[in-house]
Amino acid sequence: MKLASDPEVEKFRGEFAAFLDAHLPSEAEAVPRPRSSSDLPEWARRWQRTLFDAGYLLPGNPPEYGGCNATLPQQLAHQEELSRRRIYPSYNPQGVGIIAASILTFGTEEQKQRWAVPILRAEITASLGMSEPGAGSDLAGLRTRARLVTGDSGEETGRRADGGDHFVVNGQKVWTPGAHDADVLLTFVRTDPDAPKHKGISVLLIPTSTEGVIRKPFASIVGPDDLDFNEVFFTDVRVPRENLIGELHGGWAVAHGSLGHERSMLWLSYAERMDDLIKDAPSHEEWFATLLMDAQALRLLGYRQLSGEREPAELSVLKLLGSEAVQAASLHVLEAAGPEALLHPARTAPPNHMSLDAFTASWFERYVRSFAGTIAGGTSEIQRNIIAERILGLPR
Amino acid sequence: MEFEFDEDQRLLQQLVRETVAKSRTLPEQQLWATYQDLGWLEAPPVELAIVLEELGYAADPTPFLASATWFAPLAGRLPQGSGTGVFDGTGRFVLDADRADEVALLTRDGVTVVSGPELGAERVEIFDPTLHVAHVDAPDLVAGVPDLALMGLAISTVGSCRRILDLVLGHVKQRVQFGVPIGSFQAVKHKAADMHVAIERARVLAYYSALTIAEDDPDRGRAALMAKAAAGECQQTVFADGLQLFGAMGFTWENELQIHLKRACAGDLLLGTAAVHRKALVA
Ligand SMILES: Cc1cc2nc3c(=O)[nH]c(=O)nc-3n(C[C@H](O)[C@H](O)[C@H](O)COP(=O)(O)OP(=O)(O)OC[C@H]3O[C@@H](n4cnc5c(N)ncnc54)[C@H](O)[C@@H]3O)c2cc1C
């Protein structure tokens, strides 16, 4: 245990900080705002590509994939420098953080070049299609069906057969943030309806321009023009076999990998929200002390997790603690503001051109968005189940 | 920052765990002698926290905590025999003041060390019969709680809470109702998960406090307040959920759960509760 960080890490931090000072897009450039999580205005594309070319997009990756082979503590320093300045590296965060990362882990060399690199270079954007109307927390219950068929006759090649040159997809996804602006969807589909439910799932990259893909954005609780969520319908959608990511029927491993990518640094986004509240709503009330403690504890748990000797299940502790702490603090801030908090839309902090407008929006919006933290990526209840069963060993 | 134990710290933790488990039934004097032989009183802050967490887990009956974290930081040395410190300005509810060989007093004129037997502080009856607490009557006392004392009580309390959770887990895995172990009920699981999170949160804050003391970091004062507040909050969750999940069995004198519940609760109440330290953090 020591407070000081490694000289190698500090050197990296200094270089990155200097890079940010030199290359940050100006406020004037960044006027067109991203309207969904897969919408990249031109300046945001340039920004993401600048980071990619410099090896600062996903610094843990090798240079050909937007990194500089940074160590874990260096990656944390990278995140800290970004969040301290409230800078978003990519406005297609799931495309970069989950989808490209999954392709790099599970995809073939060709798939990496064809899909991951363009997503990382902000040439295309990607959204994540896991959830369905009937499959939320119970993701493995998903029913969107993909049949592996051969030729134009569409003859099915048999239940577990490996033959066939394309898939035909039918079904529906929901939530799928940014789908209406995305070029491609990482889609979890059922390829073997007769296998146990975890064993019949596969993952396909489905270009949104494919015939039979219909996207219907719908508004969130925040307002009628907050269009990020989508229903996505698939009707006889033909997907070439080479768009299969990972093994046929091996989608559960990819799901775990994707969520692993998402969760391993997810706690940092809660730490950022807490830092925002600490800056934007300082108080001498006791709840503010709780917020300071939660923020400090979350960082410490995060640093400890980074040692690499911790069980992945322990990330559930970070997710639960972080998301619920943000929510509790946001409620206190809302209440502290009193009737002023009724104003919506409103600005509660100076807007920052390099981060999302949502983070400086009305107190109500900031509070209500904290529920994304306790619902998405495995609800708080599911995290408690994981902690009880996998860490504490209670019976299923 | 590196926030994981290094190899030596891990070995120490293992040694303390083994020693404490082995010597559970030894009389107090022998335990005290063992701790002294092993040099635990001299341990630097992070290592001391490792020892104290395990002693908290074991509901240690010796005056170790008071000697290492109440006497030592005040007097600037270890006690001859056992010791404690008076530093809250009131002299009330001083840990081990009735049995310490030496008592360090924080007064308007600085620190003076007096002989415990000569001071003759009388033990106060409290809800935790395993804990020695006494009122000290001395002139000109002033307040100046050492960071180490807050950290020490915090990590000991975390140790008690860990013990409570372990007892609860053992209980809910084995107690059968409605034909299944009660640990398979989700209401039970979620309480257990909340206890775990509260412990993890308080634990890292206590070690952070120890680390800032070890490195004399400018954040040490704030870190000690956080550690003590978080340990108190942790205790509140773990006490309530722990007792509830044991059912009536937890409500008995015979069940060892009570010992650790009381230790944990006392750890919150001594040197200022969670609320007191939360207020101090934002004053
Ligand atoms: C902001 C946001 C972004 C999202 N992004 C994506 C995305 O990119 N891609 C995607 O595919 N999906 C996305 N989702 C959907 C998200 O994954 C689901 O909302 C989530 O998995 C929960 O599913 P559900 O909403 O159907 O709730 P349900 O599963 O119906 O749960 C409703 C309630 O029941 C509880 N519950 C359910 N099962 C259990 C259980 N076993 N034990 C105890 N309680 C239980 C839940 O905790 C919850 O409180 C997003 C959602 C939000 C809000």
mmCIF file of N, CA, C and O in Angstrom, chain B residues 2 10 20 39 60 70 74 76 84 86 103 105 132 137 174 179 190 204 207 211-212 218 238 251 255 258 271 282:
data_model
loop_
_atom_site.group_PDB
_atom_site.id
_atom_site.type_symbol
_atom_site.label_atom_id
_atom_site.label_comp_id
_atom_site.label_asym_id
_atom_site.label_seq_id
_atom_site.Cartn_x
_atom_site.Cartn_y
_atom_site.Cartn_z
ATOM 1 N N GLU B 2 -1.387 2.886 -4.647
ATOM 2 C CA GLU B 2 -1.534 1.419 -4.684
ATOM 3 C C GLU B 2 -2.297 1.014 -3.444
ATOM 4 O O GLU B 2 -1.855 1.266 -2.330
ATOM 5 N N ARG B 10 0.380 -9.058 3.625
ATOM 6 C CA ARG B 10 -0.476 -10.242 3.509
ATOM 7 C C ARG B 10 -0.020 -11.329 4.482
ATOM 8 O O ARG B 10 -0.835 -11.991 5.125
ATOM 9 N N VAL B 20 -4.478 -15.383 16.398
ATOM 10 C CA VAL B 20 -5.690 -15.033 17.136
ATOM 11 C C VAL B 20 -6.626 -16.241 17.233
ATOM 12 O O VAL B 20 -7.202 -16.516 18.279
ATOM 13 N N GLY B 39 5.656 -8.239 18.801
ATOM 14 C CA GLY B 39 5.973 -6.858 18.436
ATOM 15 C C GLY B 39 4.823 -6.104 17.790
ATOM 16 O O GLY B 39 5.036 -5.096 17.103
ATOM 17 N N ASP B 60 -11.039 -8.976 21.043
ATOM 18 C CA ASP B 60 -9.868 -9.086 21.913
ATOM 19 C C ASP B 60 -10.137 -8.498 23.302
ATOM 20 O O ASP B 60 -10.601 -7.363 23.420
ATOM 21 N N TRP B 70 -4.409 4.863 21.741
ATOM 22 C CA TRP B 70 -4.835 5.965 22.611
ATOM 23 C C TRP B 70 -3.629 6.516 23.381
ATOM 24 O O TRP B 70 -3.452 7.716 23.471
ATOM 25 N N LEU B 74 -0.341 9.883 21.862
ATOM 26 C CA LEU B 74 -0.354 11.031 22.768
ATOM 27 C C LEU B 74 1.005 11.182 23.444
ATOM 28 O O LEU B 74 1.604 12.261 23.461
ATOM 29 N N GLY B 76 3.772 9.703 22.585
ATOM 30 C CA GLY B 76 4.896 9.648 21.662
ATOM 31 C C GLY B 76 5.809 8.465 21.921
ATOM 32 O O GLY B 76 6.942 8.424 21.453
ATOM 33 N N THR B 84 -3.285 3.970 28.241
ATOM 34 C CA THR B 84 -4.401 4.562 27.517
ATOM 35 C C THR B 84 -4.217 6.072 27.491
ATOM 36 O O THR B 84 -3.252 6.586 28.078
ATOM 37 N N VAL B 86 -6.185 10.112 27.482
ATOM 38 C CA VAL B 86 -7.375 10.928 27.728
ATOM 39 C C VAL B 86 -7.231 12.165 26.863
ATOM 40 O O VAL B 86 -6.342 12.977 27.087
ATOM 41 N N VAL B 103 -1.315 6.245 32.063
ATOM 42 C CA VAL B 103 -2.364 7.020 31.403
ATOM 43 C C VAL B 103 -1.771 8.347 30.930
ATOM 44 O O VAL B 103 -1.173 9.085 31.716
ATOM 45 N N LEU B 105 -2.411 12.037 29.678
ATOM 46 C CA LEU B 105 -3.487 13.030 29.769
ATOM 47 C C LEU B 105 -3.162 14.203 28.858
ATOM 48 O O LEU B 105 -2.055 14.747 28.906
ATOM 49 N N HIS B 132 -13.474 -2.601 28.900
ATOM 50 C CA HIS B 132 -13.197 -1.785 30.084
ATOM 51 C C HIS B 132 -13.296 -0.308 29.725
ATOM 52 O O HIS B 132 -12.610 0.156 28.815
ATOM 53 N N ASP B 137 -10.844 11.519 36.395
ATOM 54 C CA ASP B 137 -11.029 12.837 36.985
ATOM 55 C C ASP B 137 -9.670 13.524 37.055
ATOM 56 O O ASP B 137 -8.814 13.137 37.842
ATOM 57 N N GLN B 174 -27.372 -22.651 7.309
ATOM 58 C CA GLN B 174 -27.680 -23.903 7.971
ATOM 59 C C GLN B 174 -29.096 -23.926 8.546
ATOM 60 O O GLN B 174 -29.736 -24.969 8.621
ATOM 61 N N GLY B 179 -38.606 -25.580 4.593
ATOM 62 C CA GLY B 179 -37.957 -26.642 3.839
ATOM 63 C C GLY B 179 -36.679 -26.248 3.119
ATOM 64 O O GLY B 179 -36.105 -27.062 2.393
ATOM 65 N N HIS B 190 -30.297 -10.135 0.251
ATOM 66 C CA HIS B 190 -30.058 -8.715 0.006
ATOM 67 C C HIS B 190 -29.563 -7.997 1.258
ATOM 68 O O HIS B 190 -28.734 -7.102 1.176
ATOM 69 N N VAL B 204 -12.139 0.006 3.519
ATOM 70 C CA VAL B 204 -11.162 0.748 2.702
ATOM 71 C C VAL B 204 -10.924 2.145 3.271
ATOM 72 O O VAL B 204 -9.800 2.655 3.218
ATOM 73 N N TYR B 207 -8.440 1.747 6.151
ATOM 74 C CA TYR B 207 -7.061 1.531 5.685
ATOM 75 C C TYR B 207 -6.495 2.787 5.024
ATOM 76 O O TYR B 207 -5.305 3.074 5.120
ATOM 77 N N LEU B 211 -3.116 4.602 6.053
ATOM 78 C CA LEU B 211 -2.082 4.923 5.066
ATOM 79 C C LEU B 211 -1.710 6.412 5.115
ATOM 80 O O LEU B 211 -0.529 6.772 5.038
ATOM 81 N N THR B 212 -2.701 7.272 5.271
ATOM 82 C CA THR B 212 -2.396 8.713 5.331
ATOM 83 C C THR B 212 -1.635 9.050 6.616
ATOM 84 O O THR B 212 -0.815 9.964 6.621
ATOM 85 N N PRO B 218 -1.259 15.188 4.020
ATOM 86 C CA PRO B 218 -2.131 16.295 4.455
ATOM 87 C C PRO B 218 -3.603 15.883 4.618
ATOM 88 O O PRO B 218 -4.360 16.550 5.314
ATOM 89 N N VAL B 238 -24.885 -3.324 9.972
ATOM 90 C CA VAL B 238 -24.521 -4.710 10.270
ATOM 91 C C VAL B 238 -25.177 -5.179 11.585
ATOM 92 O O VAL B 238 -25.628 -6.322 11.691
ATOM 93 N N PHE B 251 -31.123 -12.990 19.960
ATOM 94 C CA PHE B 251 -31.623 -12.166 21.067
ATOM 95 C C PHE B 251 -31.233 -12.765 22.413
ATOM 96 O O PHE B 251 -31.695 -12.320 23.449
ATOM 97 N N ASN B 255 -25.777 -16.817 22.783
ATOM 98 C CA ASN B 255 -25.242 -16.766 21.427
ATOM 99 C C ASN B 255 -24.073 -15.777 21.352
ATOM 100 O O ASN B 255 -24.191 -14.642 21.801
ATOM 101 N N GLN B 258 -23.974 -11.775 20.342
ATOM 102 C CA GLN B 258 -24.173 -10.600 21.200
ATOM 103 C C GLN B 258 -22.853 -9.892 21.540
ATOM 104 O O GLN B 258 -22.802 -8.669 21.604
ATOM 105 N N LEU B 271 -15.729 7.900 21.296
ATOM 106 C CA LEU B 271 -15.019 8.934 20.514
ATOM 107 C C LEU B 271 -15.891 9.602 19.453
ATOM 108 O O LEU B 271 -15.367 10.127 18.462
ATOM 109 N N VAL B 282 -18.049 18.217 7.398
ATOM 110 C CA VAL B 282 -18.602 19.298 6.570
ATOM 111 C C VAL B 282 -18.720 20.608 7.339
ATOM 112 O O VAL B 282 -19.354 21.553 6.876
#
